[in-house]
CSV table of C-alpha atoms and ligand atoms in Angstrom, one decimal:
chain,number,residue,atom,x,y,z
A,1,MET,CA,6.8,-16.6,21.3
A,2,LYS,CA,7.5,-12.9,21.7
A,3,ASN,CA,5.0,-10.9,23.8
A,4,SER,CA,2.4,-9.2,21.2
A,5,LEU,CA,2.4,-6.3,23.5
A,6,SER,CA,5.8,-5.2,24.6
A,7,LYS,CA,5.6,-4.6,28.5
A,8,ASN,CA,6.3,-0.7,27.7
A,9,SER,CA,3.5,-0.5,24.9
A,10,HIS,CA,0.8,1.8,26.6
A,11,ARG,CA,-2.5,3.8,25.2
A,12,ILE,CA,-1.8,5.4,22.3
A,13,LYS,CA,-3.2,9.4,22.1
A,14,GLU,CA,-2.9,9.2,18.3
A,15,VAL,CA,-5.3,6.9,17.6
A,16,ASN,CA,-9.4,7.7,17.0
A,17,LYS,CA,-12.0,4.9,16.9
A,18,LEU,CA,-14.5,5.0,13.9
A,19,LYS,CA,-17.5,5.6,15.3
A,20,ASP,CA,-19.7,5.7,10.9
A,21,CYS,CA,-18.4,4.7,7.7
A,22,ARG,CA,-15.8,7.2,6.3
A,23,VAL,CA,-17.8,7.1,3.2
A,24,CYS,CA,-21.4,7.0,3.8
A,25,GLY,CA,-21.5,7.6,7.7
A,26,GLY,CA,-23.8,4.4,8.3
A,27,THR,CA,-23.0,3.4,11.5
A,28,SER,CA,-23.5,-0.6,11.0
A,29,LEU,CA,-19.5,-1.5,10.4
A,30,LEU,CA,-19.1,-5.3,11.0
A,31,THR,CA,-15.1,-5.8,12.2
A,32,PHE,CA,-14.1,-9.1,10.6
A,33,LEU,CA,-10.2,-9.2,11.2
A,34,GLN,CA,-7.9,-8.4,14.0
A,35,LEU,CA,-4.9,-8.4,13.4
A,36,GLY,CA,-3.6,-7.4,17.0
A,37,PRO,CA,-1.3,-4.8,18.5
A,38,THR,CA,0.8,-4.0,15.7
A,39,PRO,CA,3.8,-1.0,15.0
A,40,ALA,CA,3.7,1.4,12.7
A,41,PRO,CA,4.7,-1.3,9.8
A,42,ASN,CA,7.2,1.7,8.5
A,43,GLY,CA,8.8,1.9,11.7
A,44,PHE,CA,12.5,0.4,10.7
A,45,LEU,CA,14.4,0.5,14.4
A,46,ASP,CA,18.7,1.0,15.1
A,47,LYS,CA,20.4,-1.1,17.2
A,48,MET,CA,20.4,1.5,19.7
A,49,GLN,CA,16.2,1.9,19.9
A,50,LEU,CA,15.7,-1.6,20.5
A,51,ASN,CA,15.5,-1.6,24.5
A,52,ASN,CA,13.4,1.5,24.2
A,53,SER,CA,9.4,1.3,24.8
A,54,GLU,CA,7.7,0.9,21.2
A,55,LYS,CA,4.1,1.9,20.3
A,56,PHE,CA,2.0,-0.7,19.2
A,57,TYR,CA,-1.3,0.3,17.4
A,58,PRO,CA,-4.9,-1.8,17.0
A,59,LEU,CA,-5.5,-3.1,13.4
A,60,ASP,CA,-8.9,-4.3,13.1
A,61,VAL,CA,-10.9,-4.1,9.6
A,62,CYS,CA,-14.3,-3.5,9.4
A,63,PHE,CA,-16.7,-3.6,6.7
A,64,CYS,CA,-19.7,-1.0,6.2
A,65,GLU,CA,-22.9,-3.2,5.3
A,66,SER,CA,-24.7,0.1,3.6
A,67,CYS,CA,-22.2,1.0,1.4
A,68,GLY,CA,-19.6,-1.5,1.4
A,69,MET,CA,-16.6,0.2,2.0
A,70,VAL,CA,-14.0,-1.8,3.8
A,71,GLN,CA,-12.4,0.6,6.4
A,72,LEU,CA,-9.9,0.2,9.5
A,73,ALA,CA,-11.8,0.6,12.7
A,74,HIS,CA,-8.8,2.8,13.9
A,75,VAL,CA,-7.8,6.1,12.5
A,76,VAL,CA,-4.1,6.6,13.6
A,77,SER,CA,-2.8,9.9,12.9
A,78,PRO,CA,-0.8,11.1,9.7
A,79,LYS,CA,1.9,12.2,11.8
A,80,VAL,CA,2.4,9.4,13.1
A,81,MET,CA,2.7,7.7,9.7
A,82,PHE,CA,4.1,10.3,6.9
A,83,SER,CA,6.2,12.5,8.3
A,84,ASN,CA,9.1,10.2,7.6
A,85,TYR,CA,8.4,7.7,4.9
A,86,VAL,CA,10.6,4.8,3.5
A,87,TYR,CA,8.8,3.8,0.7
A,88,ILE,CA,10.4,4.8,-2.7
A,89,PRO,CA,9.0,3.5,-5.5
A,90,SER,CA,12.3,4.6,-7.9
A,91,THR,CA,13.7,1.5,-6.4
A,92,SER,CA,11.5,-0.9,-8.4
A,93,VAL,CA,12.0,-1.3,-11.9
A,94,THR,CA,8.6,-3.0,-11.9
A,95,MET,CA,7.3,0.6,-10.5
A,96,GLN,CA,9.2,2.7,-13.0
A,97,GLY,CA,7.9,1.0,-16.2
A,98,HIS,CA,4.4,1.4,-14.6
A,99,PHE,CA,4.8,5.1,-14.0
A,100,ASN,CA,6.1,5.8,-17.4
A,101,LYS,CA,3.1,4.0,-18.8
A,102,LEU,CA,0.5,5.7,-16.4
A,103,SER,CA,1.8,9.1,-17.8
A,104,ILE,CA,1.7,8.2,-21.6
A,105,ASP,CA,-2.0,7.1,-20.6
A,106,ALA,CA,-3.0,10.3,-18.9
A,107,ILE,CA,-2.0,12.5,-21.6
A,108,LYS,CA,-3.6,10.6,-23.9
A,109,ARG,CA,-7.1,10.1,-22.4
A,110,THR,CA,-7.2,14.3,-21.8
A,111,ASN,CA,-5.3,15.4,-24.9
A,112,ALA,CA,-3.2,17.7,-22.7
A,113,GLU,CA,-0.7,19.7,-24.7
A,114,ARG,CA,2.8,21.1,-23.4
A,115,GLY,CA,2.1,23.4,-20.3
A,116,ASN,CA,-0.5,22.0,-19.1
A,117,LEU,CA,-0.8,21.5,-15.4
A,118,VAL,CA,-0.5,18.1,-13.8
A,119,VAL,CA,-0.6,17.6,-9.6
A,120,ASP,CA,0.5,14.3,-8.3
A,121,ILE,CA,-1.1,13.8,-4.9
A,122,GLY,CA,1.3,11.5,-2.8
A,123,SER,CA,4.2,12.2,-5.2
A,124,ASN,CA,6.6,10.5,-3.0
A,125,ASP,CA,10.5,10.8,-4.7
A,126,GLY,CA,8.8,12.6,-7.7
A,127,THR,CA,9.0,9.2,-9.5
A,128,LEU,CA,5.9,9.5,-11.7
A,129,LEU,CA,5.9,13.2,-12.4
A,130,LYS,CA,9.8,13.0,-13.5
A,131,PHE,CA,7.5,11.4,-16.5
A,132,PHE,CA,5.1,14.2,-17.1
A,133,LYS,CA,8.2,16.4,-16.9
A,134,GLU,CA,9.6,14.9,-19.8
A,135,SER,CA,6.6,15.3,-21.7
A,136,GLU,CA,6.6,19.3,-21.1
A,137,MET,CA,4.2,19.3,-18.5
A,138,GLN,CA,3.8,21.8,-16.2
A,139,ILE,CA,4.2,19.6,-12.9
A,140,LEU,CA,3.6,20.3,-9.2
A,141,GLY,CA,3.6,17.2,-6.4
A,142,VAL,CA,2.1,17.1,-3.4
A,143,ASP,CA,3.3,15.0,-0.4
A,144,PRO,CA,3.7,15.2,3.4
A,145,ALA,CA,6.9,13.1,3.8
A,146,VAL,CA,9.5,15.7,4.8
A,147,ASN,CA,12.0,13.4,3.2
A,148,LEU,CA,10.9,12.6,0.4
A,149,ALA,CA,9.8,16.1,-1.0
A,150,ASP,CA,13.4,17.5,0.2
A,151,LYS,CA,14.7,14.9,-2.0
A,152,ALA,CA,11.9,15.6,-4.7
A,153,ASN,CA,12.3,19.4,-4.9
A,154,LYS,CA,16.4,18.8,-4.7
A,155,GLU,CA,15.7,17.2,-7.9
A,156,GLU,CA,14.0,19.8,-9.5
A,157,ILE,CA,10.6,18.6,-8.9
A,158,GLU,CA,8.8,21.0,-7.2
A,159,THR,CA,6.9,19.4,-4.2
A,160,ILE,CA,5.0,21.0,-1.6
A,161,CYS,CA,5.4,19.0,1.6
A,162,ASP,CA,1.7,19.1,3.2
A,163,LEU,CA,-1.2,16.7,3.4
A,164,PHE,CA,-3.6,17.2,0.6
A,165,THR,CA,-7.0,18.9,1.5
A,166,ARG,CA,-9.4,21.0,-0.6
A,167,ASP,CA,-7.5,24.2,1.2
A,168,LEU,CA,-4.3,23.3,-0.3
A,169,ALA,CA,-6.0,23.0,-3.6
A,170,LYS,CA,-7.9,26.2,-4.0
A,171,ARG,CA,-4.1,27.7,-3.1
A,172,ILE,CA,-2.5,25.7,-5.9
A,173,ARG,CA,-5.7,26.8,-8.2
A,174,LYS,CA,-4.9,30.2,-7.3
A,175,GLU,CA,-1.3,30.3,-8.3
A,176,LYS,CA,-0.8,27.9,-10.5
A,177,GLY,CA,-4.6,27.5,-12.7
A,178,GLU,CA,-6.3,25.1,-12.9
A,179,ALA,CA,-5.2,21.2,-13.7
A,180,LYS,CA,-5.1,19.2,-16.8
A,181,ILE,CA,-4.4,15.8,-15.0
A,182,ILE,CA,-4.4,15.2,-11.1
A,183,THR,CA,-2.9,11.6,-10.0
A,184,ALA,CA,-3.1,10.0,-6.5
A,185,THR,CA,-1.2,6.6,-7.0
A,186,ASN,CA,-1.5,4.6,-3.3
A,187,VAL,CA,-2.8,7.2,-1.3
A,188,PHE,CA,-6.6,7.6,-1.8
A,189,ALA,CA,-6.7,5.0,0.3
A,190,HIS,CA,-4.4,6.5,3.1
A,191,ALA,CA,-6.7,9.7,3.1
A,192,PRO,CA,-7.9,10.3,6.4
A,193,ASP,CA,-11.1,12.8,4.9
A,194,LEU,CA,-11.9,11.4,1.6
A,195,HIS,CA,-14.7,13.8,1.3
A,196,ASP,CA,-12.4,17.1,2.0
A,197,PHE,CA,-9.9,15.4,-0.7
A,198,VAL,CA,-12.4,15.0,-3.1
A,199,GLU,CA,-13.6,18.5,-2.8
A,200,GLY,CA,-9.8,19.3,-2.9
A,201,VAL,CA,-9.5,17.6,-6.8
A,202,LYS,CA,-13.0,19.5,-7.9
A,203,ALA,CA,-11.7,22.7,-6.7
A,204,LEU,CA,-8.3,22.5,-9.2
A,205,LEU,CA,-9.4,20.0,-11.3
A,206,SER,CA,-10.6,21.7,-15.1
A,207,ASP,CA,-14.0,20.8,-16.2
A,208,ASP,CA,-12.1,18.8,-19.0
A,209,GLY,CA,-9.4,17.6,-17.2
A,210,LEU,CA,-8.8,14.0,-15.4
A,211,PHE,CA,-8.8,13.2,-11.6
A,212,ILE,CA,-6.6,9.2,-12.0
A,213,ILE,CA,-7.0,7.3,-8.9
A,214,GLU,CA,-4.8,4.0,-8.2
A,215,PHE,CA,-5.1,2.1,-5.1
A,216,PRO,CA,-5.1,-1.9,-4.4
A,217,TYR,CA,-8.4,-3.3,-5.7
A,218,LEU,CA,-10.5,-4.8,-3.2
A,219,ILE,CA,-11.3,-7.8,-5.0
A,220,ASP,CA,-7.7,-8.8,-5.3
A,221,LEU,CA,-7.5,-8.5,-1.6
A,222,LEU,CA,-10.2,-11.0,-1.4
A,223,GLU,CA,-9.5,-12.9,-4.0
A,224,LYS,CA,-5.7,-13.5,-3.2
A,225,VAL,CA,-6.1,-13.2,0.8
A,226,GLU,CA,-3.9,-10.1,0.4
A,227,PHE,CA,-4.2,-9.7,4.4
A,228,ASP,CA,-0.6,-8.4,4.8
A,229,THR,CA,-1.4,-4.9,2.6
A,230,ILE,CA,-3.7,-4.0,5.9
A,231,TYR,CA,-2.2,-1.7,8.3
A,232,GLN,CA,-2.5,1.6,9.7
A,233,GLU,CA,-1.5,3.7,6.9
A,234,HIS,CA,-4.1,2.3,4.3
A,235,LEU,CA,-7.5,3.7,5.9
A,236,SER,CA,-9.7,2.2,2.9
A,237,TYR,CA,-9.7,-0.6,1.2
A,238,ILE,CA,-12.2,0.3,-1.7
A,239,ALA,CA,-14.0,-1.2,-4.3
A,240,LEU,CA,-15.5,0.4,-7.1
A,241,THR,CA,-19.4,0.4,-5.7
A,242,PRO,CA,-18.5,2.8,-2.5
A,243,LEU,CA,-16.0,4.4,-4.8
A,244,ASN,CA,-18.6,5.3,-7.0
A,245,LYS,CA,-21.4,6.7,-3.8
A,246,LEU,CA,-18.9,8.7,-2.6
A,247,LEU,CA,-17.7,10.4,-5.7
A,248,GLU,CA,-21.3,10.9,-7.0
A,249,LYS,CA,-21.8,12.8,-3.5
A,250,HIS,CA,-19.6,15.5,-4.8
A,251,GLY,CA,-20.9,15.9,-8.2
A,252,MET,CA,-17.7,13.6,-9.7
A,253,TYR,CA,-18.0,11.0,-11.9
A,254,LEU,CA,-16.8,7.5,-12.7
A,255,ILE,CA,-16.1,7.2,-16.2
A,256,ASP,CA,-13.8,4.2,-16.8
A,257,ALA,CA,-11.6,1.7,-14.4
A,258,LYS,CA,-9.1,-1.2,-15.5
A,259,ARG,CA,-7.5,-3.5,-13.0
A,260,ILE,CA,-3.6,-3.5,-13.4
A,261,PRO,CA,-1.2,-6.0,-12.0
A,262,VAL,CA,1.3,-3.5,-9.5
A,263,HIS,CA,1.3,-4.6,-5.5
A,264,GLY,CA,-0.7,-7.6,-5.8
A,265,GLY,CA,-3.8,-6.6,-8.1
A,266,SER,CA,-4.9,-2.5,-8.0
A,267,ILE,CA,-7.3,-0.5,-9.9
A,268,ARG,CA,-6.6,2.5,-12.4
A,269,VAL,CA,-10.4,4.7,-11.8
A,270,TYR,CA,-10.4,7.9,-13.9
A,271,VAL,CA,-13.2,10.6,-12.3
A,272,SER,CA,-14.6,13.6,-14.8
A,273,LYS,CA,-16.2,16.4,-13.6
A,274,VAL,CA,-18.3,15.9,-16.4
A,275,ASN,CA,-21.1,13.4,-16.3
A,276,LYS,CA,-19.8,11.6,-19.4
A,277,ALA,CA,-20.9,7.7,-20.3
A,278,SER,CA,-19.4,5.0,-17.9
A,279,SER,CA,-17.4,2.2,-19.9
A,280,GLN,CA,-18.7,-1.2,-20.5
A,281,LYS,CA,-15.7,-2.4,-18.9
A,282,PHE,CA,-16.7,0.0,-15.2
A,283,LYS,CA,-20.1,-1.2,-15.1
A,284,SER,CA,-19.2,-5.3,-15.5
A,285,LEU,CA,-16.5,-4.4,-12.7
A,286,ILE,CA,-19.7,-3.6,-10.8
A,287,LYS,CA,-21.5,-6.4,-11.3
A,288,LEU,CA,-18.4,-8.7,-10.6
A,289,GLU,CA,-18.4,-7.2,-7.2
A,290,LYS,CA,-21.8,-7.8,-6.4
A,291,LYS,CA,-21.3,-11.2,-8.0
A,292,LYS,CA,-18.2,-11.3,-5.1
A,293,GLY,CA,-20.4,-10.4,-2.5
A,294,ILE,CA,-18.8,-7.2,-1.6
A,295,LEU,CA,-22.1,-6.3,0.0
A,296,ASN,CA,-22.3,-9.3,2.3
A,297,ARG,CA,-21.0,-10.3,5.5
A,298,GLU,CA,-20.4,-14.2,4.7
A,299,THR,CA,-17.4,-12.8,2.3
A,300,TYR,CA,-15.6,-11.0,4.8
A,301,LEU,CA,-16.2,-14.0,7.1
A,302,LYS,CA,-14.9,-16.5,4.7
A,303,PHE,CA,-11.7,-14.3,4.0
A,304,ARG,CA,-11.0,-14.0,8.1
A,305,LYS,CA,-10.7,-18.1,7.7
A,306,ARG,CA,-8.6,-18.3,4.9
A,307,VAL,CA,-6.2,-15.8,6.5
A,308,ASP,CA,-5.8,-18.2,9.5
A,309,ASN,CA,-5.6,-20.9,7.4
A,310,ILE,CA,-2.2,-19.0,6.0
A,311,ARG,CA,-0.6,-17.9,9.7
A,312,HIS,CA,-1.5,-21.7,10.5
A,313,ASP,CA,0.2,-23.0,7.6
A,314,LEU,CA,3.0,-20.6,7.0
A,315,VAL,CA,3.8,-21.1,11.2
A,316,GLN,CA,3.5,-24.9,10.5
A,317,LEU,CA,6.3,-24.8,7.5
A,318,LEU,CA,9.0,-22.2,8.9
A,319,TRP,CA,9.0,-24.7,12.2
A,320,SER,CA,9.0,-27.5,10.5
A,321,LEU,CA,12.5,-26.3,8.3
A,322,ARG,CA,13.7,-25.1,11.5
A,323,LEU,CA,13.4,-27.9,13.5
A,324,LYS,CA,15.3,-29.8,10.5
A,325,ASP,CA,18.2,-27.1,11.2
A,326,LYS,CA,17.6,-25.5,7.9
A,327,LYS,CA,17.9,-21.7,7.6
A,328,ILE,CA,15.6,-19.6,6.6
A,329,VAL,CA,15.9,-15.6,6.0
A,330,GLY,CA,13.4,-13.3,4.6
A,331,TYR,CA,13.6,-11.1,1.1
A,332,GLY,CA,11.7,-7.3,0.8
A,333,ALA,CA,12.0,-5.5,4.2
A,334,SER,CA,8.4,-4.2,3.2
A,335,ALA,CA,5.6,-2.7,5.3
A,336,LYS,CA,3.1,-5.9,4.5
A,337,GLY,CA,6.0,-8.0,5.3
A,338,ASN,CA,5.9,-6.2,9.1
A,339,VAL,CA,2.5,-7.4,9.0
A,340,THR,CA,3.2,-10.7,8.3
A,341,LEU,CA,6.0,-11.2,10.9
A,342,ASN,CA,4.0,-9.1,13.4
A,343,TYR,CA,0.3,-11.1,12.8
A,344,CYS,CA,2.3,-14.3,13.0
A,345,ARG,CA,4.9,-13.8,15.7
A,346,ILE,CA,7.7,-15.0,12.8
A,347,GLY,CA,11.1,-13.7,15.0
A,348,PRO,CA,14.8,-13.7,14.7
A,349,GLU,CA,14.3,-17.4,16.4
A,350,THR,CA,12.8,-18.5,13.0
A,351,LEU,CA,14.4,-16.1,10.3
A,352,ASP,CA,18.0,-15.6,11.0
A,353,TYR,CA,18.2,-11.9,8.9
A,354,ILE,CA,15.9,-10.3,5.8
A,355,VAL,CA,17.2,-8.9,2.9
A,356,ASP,CA,16.3,-5.8,1.1
A,357,SER,CA,17.7,-3.0,-1.5
A,358,ILE,CA,16.9,-0.3,0.0
A,359,SER,CA,20.0,1.0,1.6
A,360,TYR,CA,18.0,3.4,4.4
A,361,LYS,CA,16.8,-0.2,5.9
A,362,GLN,CA,19.6,-1.9,5.3
A,363,GLY,CA,21.3,-2.5,9.3
A,364,LYS,CA,18.1,-1.4,11.0
A,365,PHE,CA,15.7,-3.4,13.0
A,366,THR,CA,12.1,-4.4,11.5
A,367,PRO,CA,9.4,-2.8,14.0
A,368,GLY,CA,7.9,-5.3,16.9
A,369,MET,CA,9.8,-8.4,15.7
A,370,HIS,CA,13.4,-6.7,15.7
A,371,ILE,CA,14.8,-8.9,12.6
A,372,GLN,CA,17.9,-7.5,11.2
A,373,ILE,CA,17.7,-6.2,7.5
A,374,HIS,CA,20.9,-6.5,5.2
A,375,PRO,CA,21.5,-5.7,1.5
A,376,GLU,CA,20.6,-8.3,-0.9
A,377,LYS,CA,24.2,-9.5,-1.5
A,378,LYS,CA,24.4,-11.5,2.1
A,379,LEU,CA,21.8,-14.0,0.1
A,380,LEU,CA,24.4,-15.3,-2.1
A,381,GLU,CA,27.2,-15.0,0.6
A,382,ASP,CA,25.4,-17.1,2.8
A,383,GLN,CA,23.3,-19.1,0.7
A,384,PRO,CA,20.6,-19.9,3.1
A,385,ASP,CA,18.0,-23.0,2.5
A,386,TYR,CA,15.4,-21.1,2.2
A,387,THR,CA,14.5,-17.6,1.6
A,388,LEU,CA,10.8,-16.0,2.8
A,389,ILE,CA,9.9,-13.4,-0.1
A,390,LEU,CA,7.7,-11.0,2.3
A,391,ALA,CA,7.6,-8.6,-0.8
A,392,TRP,CA,5.6,-10.9,-2.9
A,393,ASN,CA,4.3,-8.4,-5.0
A,394,PHE,CA,7.8,-8.0,-7.0
A,395,ALA,CA,8.4,-11.8,-6.2
A,396,ASP,CA,9.2,-12.5,-10.3
A,397,GLU,CA,11.5,-9.6,-10.4
A,398,ILE,CA,13.2,-10.9,-7.1
A,399,ILE,CA,13.0,-14.2,-8.2
A,400,ASN,CA,14.8,-13.6,-11.6
A,401,LYS,CA,17.2,-11.5,-9.7
A,402,GLN,CA,18.4,-14.1,-7.7
A,403,GLU,CA,18.8,-16.9,-10.2
A,404,GLU,CA,21.9,-17.8,-8.7
A,405,TYR,CA,20.8,-18.8,-5.2
A,406,ARG,CA,18.4,-21.0,-6.6
A,407,LYS,CA,20.8,-22.7,-9.5
A,408,LYS,CA,23.0,-23.1,-6.1
A,409,GLY,CA,20.0,-24.9,-4.6
A,410,GLY,CA,18.4,-22.0,-2.6
A,411,LYS,CA,14.6,-22.2,-2.3
A,412,PHE,CA,12.2,-19.1,-2.5
A,413,ILE,CA,8.8,-19.8,0.2
A,414,LEU,CA,5.8,-17.6,-1.1
A,415,MET,CA,2.5,-17.5,1.0
A,416,LEU,CA,-0.1,-15.8,-0.6
A,417,PRO,CA,-3.0,-17.2,-1.6
A,418,GLU,CA,-1.4,-20.4,-0.5
A,419,VAL,CA,1.4,-21.4,1.4
A,420,ARG,CA,4.0,-23.2,-1.0
A,421,ILE,CA,7.9,-23.2,-2.3
A,422,VAL,CA,8.8,-22.2,-5.0
B,501,DWN,O1,0.8,1.7,-0.2
B,501,DWN,C1,1.8,1.6,-0.3
B,501,DWN,C2,2.5,0.5,-0.8
B,501,DWN,C3,2.2,0.8,-2.4
B,501,DWN,O2,4.2,0.1,-1.0
B,501,DWN,C4,2.6,2.0,0.9
B,501,DWN,N1,2.3,1.9,2.1
B,501,DWN,C5,3.9,1.8,1.2
B,501,DWN,C6,4.2,0.2,0.2
B,501,DWN,O3,4.3,-0.6,0.7
B,501,DWN,P1,5.9,-2.0,1.1
B,501,DWN,O4,6.2,-1.5,2.1
B,501,DWN,O5,4.7,-3.0,1.3
B,501,DWN,O6,6.7,-1.5,0.0
B,501,DWN,P2,7.2,-2.5,-1.3
B,501,DWN,O7,7.3,-1.6,-2.0
B,501,DWN,O8,6.0,-3.9,-1.9
B,501,DWN,O9,8.5,-3.2,-0.6
B,501,DWN,C7,9.5,-3.7,-1.3
B,501,DWN,C8,10.6,-4.1,-0.7
B,501,DWN,O10,11.3,-4.9,-1.0
B,501,DWN,C9,11.1,-2.6,-0.2
B,501,DWN,O11,11.8,-2.5,1.0
B,501,DWN,C10,12.3,-3.1,-1.3
B,501,DWN,C11,12.7,-4.1,-1.6
B,501,DWN,N2,12.9,-4.8,-2.6
B,501,DWN,C12,14.1,-5.4,-2.7
B,501,DWN,O12,14.7,-5.8,-1.8
B,501,DWN,N3,14.6,-6.2,-4.4
B,501,DWN,C13,12.2,-4.8,-4.2
B,501,DWN,C14,13.0,-5.2,-4.8
B,501,DWN,C15,11.8,-5.0,-6.2
B,501,DWN,C16,14.0,-6.0,-4.6
B,501,DWN,O13,14.0,-6.9,-6.2
B,502,ZN,ZN1,-20.2,3.2,4.2
């Protein structure tokens, strides 16, 4: 078993321990799961870096007993997490289709016209903005990752390389005017200062505009035991109950919400500056959250128990297969996958390698457990007995793509909400 804290790990100055709730300032924060010292989940290593000292960060998650916001107990500086970012949604057919539908939904709900300004916060490589551009909207991206902002600008998706803040929002409004649509997909939960973020949106959004946020939904995380989506990039694990409180503090109104399947179960919320009546769907989700006990500590202690059972069952299965000399590999060198590998201490002694479609990751090694990553084609070349799908949010897409592997007897292992062979 690999030593969880490599001999060279040392206190990290970029980490701040939470003193009070990031939404309501409450101090009754219950830590219910500790995933142990974990390397930055997208910190893939080249071969020559394997013997360098590797930084490990605490990964404890707590919930605020006053407002229900689930959040990391330590904040790692965004500089560490986002300056060179490797998550690129355009590499997935699922996400391309998803963003196209989001752009159509947003334009329809706001009656946006040609030339209206659309700002995408955390715009990544511009995948979503490209669809707005096709609808002749004026577009602007904001993303702190230098590599992604460069890529987007080269493809003529104007992108400001910076973190979104209230000050930046005011500068954008001065230069470009009000935004009719502001989108934030898989970035709101990453924001270190939610209050400043919301104030920035308020400063930039037009009175008849919509702020549309998408994030993994806490109810899905709890129901499907998605513990591996808990990592340093995701500071908050959001439900509508605390989100509504946060928005109301800033005179913004949650008017509608709908659950969506991406990333293991997310939610899309529609926020306005005008206090319109909220939808029946939104009200029923608030009731569901109450029923699921998102404000009760027992809910989180039960979740913790289920996580422990999954870790036990997964390690048990992998070891039993290894003891029968079965060859096992991983599929999808994802951030969530790296959380699982580090939390369950799964290394190259268990998985020979991991295959992944992203060229940037191929040839590199996973952070912490140092499993090598190869192109997907290696799966058919090698035909290992079992493949553990680490990017389970794309399991259907991956299994369909690898029909040939299954025909030749290859089997997939899935782990959430329970460990199973398919
Ligand atoms: O919030 C975030 C979520 C939205 O996505 C980001 N913090 C980072 C990211 O998390 P992730 O790294 O877990 O991302 P993915 O997109 O779930 O990772 C999928 C991985 O699987 C990628 O490395 C690409 C790979 N993949 C593959 O090898 N073959 C994906 C597909 C669809 C495939 O067919
Ligand atoms: Zn709170």
